[in-house]
């Protein structure tokens, strides 16, 4: 699916990379036109079957919770396409509350004319760890040690992961 979209990993780190470079275009559509636009787009998309607990499906429910402050600074920065503007979100797949894996994602906008590419970076946590990420008590050092000792990550991978997690937790 990534090859059809033209996604590229930020750095070639093998199949486990959680950073993506992607170009997207987004449009505001009147509510009354949503169905017509969906129909027009769907006629040109390939169908991918997802394995679910009930068999195969051509759809997968995606849940996203975007994080911001009371002034909606992140939202307005992205809306105004400010250079370096970020969006932070929690994302999980399936119905209802998250019970398994949750992706903590940071999307950073880069102006095309600068030659830089917008990026999506993420790390994975278990649903039970969401609150610790939100309240700043996520055990980054212990998780990094676990990556190195039990999961076979290289020092560079663990350092990159630690920097990303630290930066995201500080923003939250």
GROMACS .gro file of C-alpha atoms in nm:
model
  172
    1UNK     CA    1   0.000   0.000   0.000
    2UNK     CA    2   0.285   0.238   0.080
    3UNK     CA    3   0.434   0.192  -0.266
    4UNK     CA    4   0.105   0.297  -0.427
    5UNK     CA    5   0.101   0.616  -0.216
    6UNK     CA    6   0.467   0.684  -0.285
    7UNK     CA    7   0.563   0.679   0.086
    8UNK     CA    8   0.929   0.668   0.175
    9UNK     CA    9   1.079   0.599   0.514
   10UNK     CA   10   1.270   0.896   0.650
   11UNK     CA   11   1.584   0.687   0.672
   12UNK     CA   12   1.626   0.333   0.550
   13UNK     CA   13   1.619   0.144   0.879
   14UNK     CA   14   1.456  -0.172   0.751
   15UNK     CA   15   1.098  -0.277   0.800
   16UNK     CA   16   1.062  -0.141   1.154
   17UNK     CA   17   1.095   0.228   1.070
   18UNK     CA   18   0.814   0.438   1.216
   19UNK     CA   19   0.903   0.764   1.037
   20UNK     CA   20   0.747   0.849   0.704
   21UNK     CA   21   0.790   1.115   0.437
   22UNK     CA   22   0.466   1.175   0.254
   23UNK     CA   23   0.307   1.445   0.044
   24UNK     CA   24  -0.064   1.498   0.095
   25UNK     CA   25  -0.330   1.737  -0.024
   26UNK     CA   26  -0.632   1.810   0.191
   27UNK     CA   27  -0.955   1.975   0.094
   28UNK     CA   28  -1.254   2.125   0.273
   29UNK     CA   29  -1.573   1.968   0.137
   30UNK     CA   30  -1.927   2.084   0.204
   31UNK     CA   31  -2.114   1.833   0.419
   32UNK     CA   32  -2.379   1.783   0.153
   33UNK     CA   33  -2.110   1.690  -0.103
   34UNK     CA   34  -1.920   1.432   0.106
   35UNK     CA   35  -2.100   1.126  -0.033
   36UNK     CA   36  -2.056   1.236  -0.394
   37UNK     CA   37  -1.685   1.306  -0.342
   38UNK     CA   38  -1.633   0.970  -0.167
   39UNK     CA   39  -1.805   0.793  -0.455
   40UNK     CA   40  -1.594   0.973  -0.716
   41UNK     CA   41  -1.269   0.891  -0.532
   42UNK     CA   42  -1.358   0.531  -0.447
   43UNK     CA   43  -1.413   0.446  -0.813
   44UNK     CA   44  -1.038   0.492  -0.865
   45UNK     CA   45  -0.895   0.323  -0.554
   46UNK     CA   46  -0.776  -0.036  -0.526
   47UNK     CA   47  -0.946  -0.257  -0.268
   48UNK     CA   48  -0.727  -0.394   0.008
   49UNK     CA   49  -0.862  -0.666   0.233
   50UNK     CA   50  -0.780  -0.640   0.603
   51UNK     CA   51  -0.783  -0.945   0.827
   52UNK     CA   52  -1.014  -0.881   1.122
   53UNK     CA   53  -1.140  -1.090   1.410
   54UNK     CA   54  -1.455  -1.162   1.205
   55UNK     CA   55  -1.278  -1.248   0.878
   56UNK     CA   56  -1.171  -1.018   0.595
   57UNK     CA   57  -1.299  -0.668   0.539
   58UNK     CA   58  -1.230  -0.388   0.296
   59UNK     CA   59  -1.232  -0.135   0.579
   60UNK     CA   60  -1.052  -0.085   0.905
   61UNK     CA   61  -1.176   0.156   1.166
   62UNK     CA   62  -0.912   0.415   1.250
   63UNK     CA   63  -0.942   0.617   1.570
   64UNK     CA   64  -0.748   0.940   1.616
   65UNK     CA   65  -0.733   1.175   1.913
   66UNK     CA   66  -0.556   1.501   1.836
   67UNK     CA   67  -0.377   1.683   2.119
   68UNK     CA   68  -0.369   2.062   2.155
   69UNK     CA   69  -0.402   2.339   2.413
   70UNK     CA   70  -0.700   2.565   2.492
   71UNK     CA   71  -0.583   2.821   2.234
   72UNK     CA   72  -0.565   2.551   1.961
   73UNK     CA   73  -0.211   2.659   1.871
   74UNK     CA   74  -0.121   2.333   1.699
   75UNK     CA   75  -0.444   2.333   1.499
   76UNK     CA   76  -0.401   2.692   1.383
   77UNK     CA   77  -0.033   2.636   1.298
   78UNK     CA   78  -0.127   2.343   1.074
   79UNK     CA   79  -0.426   2.523   0.926
   80UNK     CA   80  -0.208   2.825   0.841
   81UNK     CA   81   0.065   2.588   0.711
   82UNK     CA   82   0.330   2.753   0.926
   83UNK     CA   83   0.678   2.617   0.860
   84UNK     CA   84   0.753   2.352   1.125
   85UNK     CA   85   0.392   2.339   1.251
   86UNK     CA   86   0.315   2.008   1.420
   87UNK     CA   87   0.013   1.792   1.486
   88UNK     CA   88   0.018   1.545   1.774
   89UNK     CA   89  -0.220   1.254   1.786
   90UNK     CA   90  -0.288   0.918   1.941
   91UNK     CA   91  -0.405   0.660   1.687
   92UNK     CA   92  -0.537   0.306   1.719
   93UNK     CA   93  -0.724   0.066   1.499
   94UNK     CA   94  -1.046  -0.122   1.569
   95UNK     CA   95  -1.369  -0.041   1.745
   96UNK     CA   96  -1.411   0.126   2.082
   97UNK     CA   97  -1.146   0.223   2.333
   98UNK     CA   98  -0.790   0.114   2.262
   99UNK     CA   99  -0.697  -0.219   2.421
  100UNK     CA  100  -0.380  -0.306   2.231
  101UNK     CA  101  -0.126  -0.092   2.050
  102UNK     CA  102  -0.152   0.286   2.030
  103UNK     CA  103   0.059   0.498   1.796
  104UNK     CA  104   0.179   0.832   1.935
  105UNK     CA  105   0.239   1.044   1.626
  106UNK     CA  106   0.392   1.378   1.541
  107UNK     CA  107   0.334   1.523   1.196
  108UNK     CA  108   0.557   1.816   1.099
  109UNK     CA  109   0.474   2.053   0.812
  110UNK     CA  110   0.758   2.170   0.588
  111UNK     CA  111   0.714   2.422   0.308
  112UNK     CA  112   0.779   2.266  -0.033
  113UNK     CA  113   0.989   2.559  -0.152
  114UNK     CA  114   1.247   2.491   0.122
  115UNK     CA  115   1.325   2.154  -0.032
  116UNK     CA  116   1.232   1.982   0.293
  117UNK     CA  117   0.956   1.721   0.310
  118UNK     CA  118   0.679   1.702   0.566
  119UNK     CA  119   0.721   1.405   0.798
  120UNK     CA  120   0.521   1.175   1.020
  121UNK     CA  121   0.711   1.024   1.311
  122UNK     CA  122   0.565   0.784   1.562
  123UNK     CA  123   0.633   0.542   1.839
  124UNK     CA  124   0.419   0.259   1.966
  125UNK     CA  125   0.292   0.209   2.320
  126UNK     CA  126   0.039  -0.022   2.481
  127UNK     CA  127  -0.302   0.128   2.559
  128UNK     CA  128  -0.226   0.094   2.931
  129UNK     CA  129   0.067   0.338   2.887
  130UNK     CA  130  -0.129   0.624   2.728
  131UNK     CA  131  -0.192   0.804   3.057
  132UNK     CA  132   0.177   0.797   3.151
  133UNK     CA  133   0.267   0.957   2.815
  134UNK     CA  134   0.001   1.226   2.867
  135UNK     CA  135   0.104   1.309   3.223
  136UNK     CA  136   0.480   1.299   3.156
  137UNK     CA  137   0.559   0.991   3.367
  138UNK     CA  138   0.631   0.752   3.078
  139UNK     CA  139   0.951   0.562   3.174
  140UNK     CA  140   1.164   0.660   2.873
  141UNK     CA  141   1.498   0.545   3.015
  142UNK     CA  142   1.361   0.204   3.118
  143UNK     CA  143   1.193   0.153   2.780
  144UNK     CA  144   1.514   0.247   2.598
  145UNK     CA  145   1.708  -0.004   2.808
  146UNK     CA  146   1.447  -0.270   2.722
  147UNK     CA  147   1.482  -0.187   2.350
  148UNK     CA  148   1.857  -0.238   2.367
  149UNK     CA  149   1.860  -0.549   2.588
  150UNK     CA  150   1.547  -0.741   2.491
  151UNK     CA  151   1.446  -0.623   2.146
  152UNK     CA  152   1.787  -0.607   1.980
  153UNK     CA  153   1.768  -0.242   1.874
  154UNK     CA  154   2.092  -0.073   1.775
  155UNK     CA  155   2.224   0.213   1.988
  156UNK     CA  156   2.137   0.459   1.708
  157UNK     CA  157   1.779   0.329   1.683
  158UNK     CA  158   1.736   0.352   2.059
  159UNK     CA  159   1.884   0.705   2.068
  160UNK     CA  160   1.656   0.820   1.783
  161UNK     CA  161   1.354   0.666   1.959
  162UNK     CA  162   1.449   0.832   2.288
  163UNK     CA  163   1.484   1.174   2.122
  164UNK     CA  164   1.145   1.142   1.949
  165UNK     CA  165   0.964   1.027   2.264
  166UNK     CA  166   1.129   1.295   2.477
  167UNK     CA  167   1.038   1.572   2.230
  168UNK     CA  168   0.675   1.457   2.205
  169UNK     CA  169   0.631   1.416   2.581
  170UNK     CA  170   0.776   1.765   2.637
  171UNK     CA  171   0.524   1.917   2.393
  172UNK     CA  172   0.236   1.736   2.562
   0.00000   0.00000   0.00000
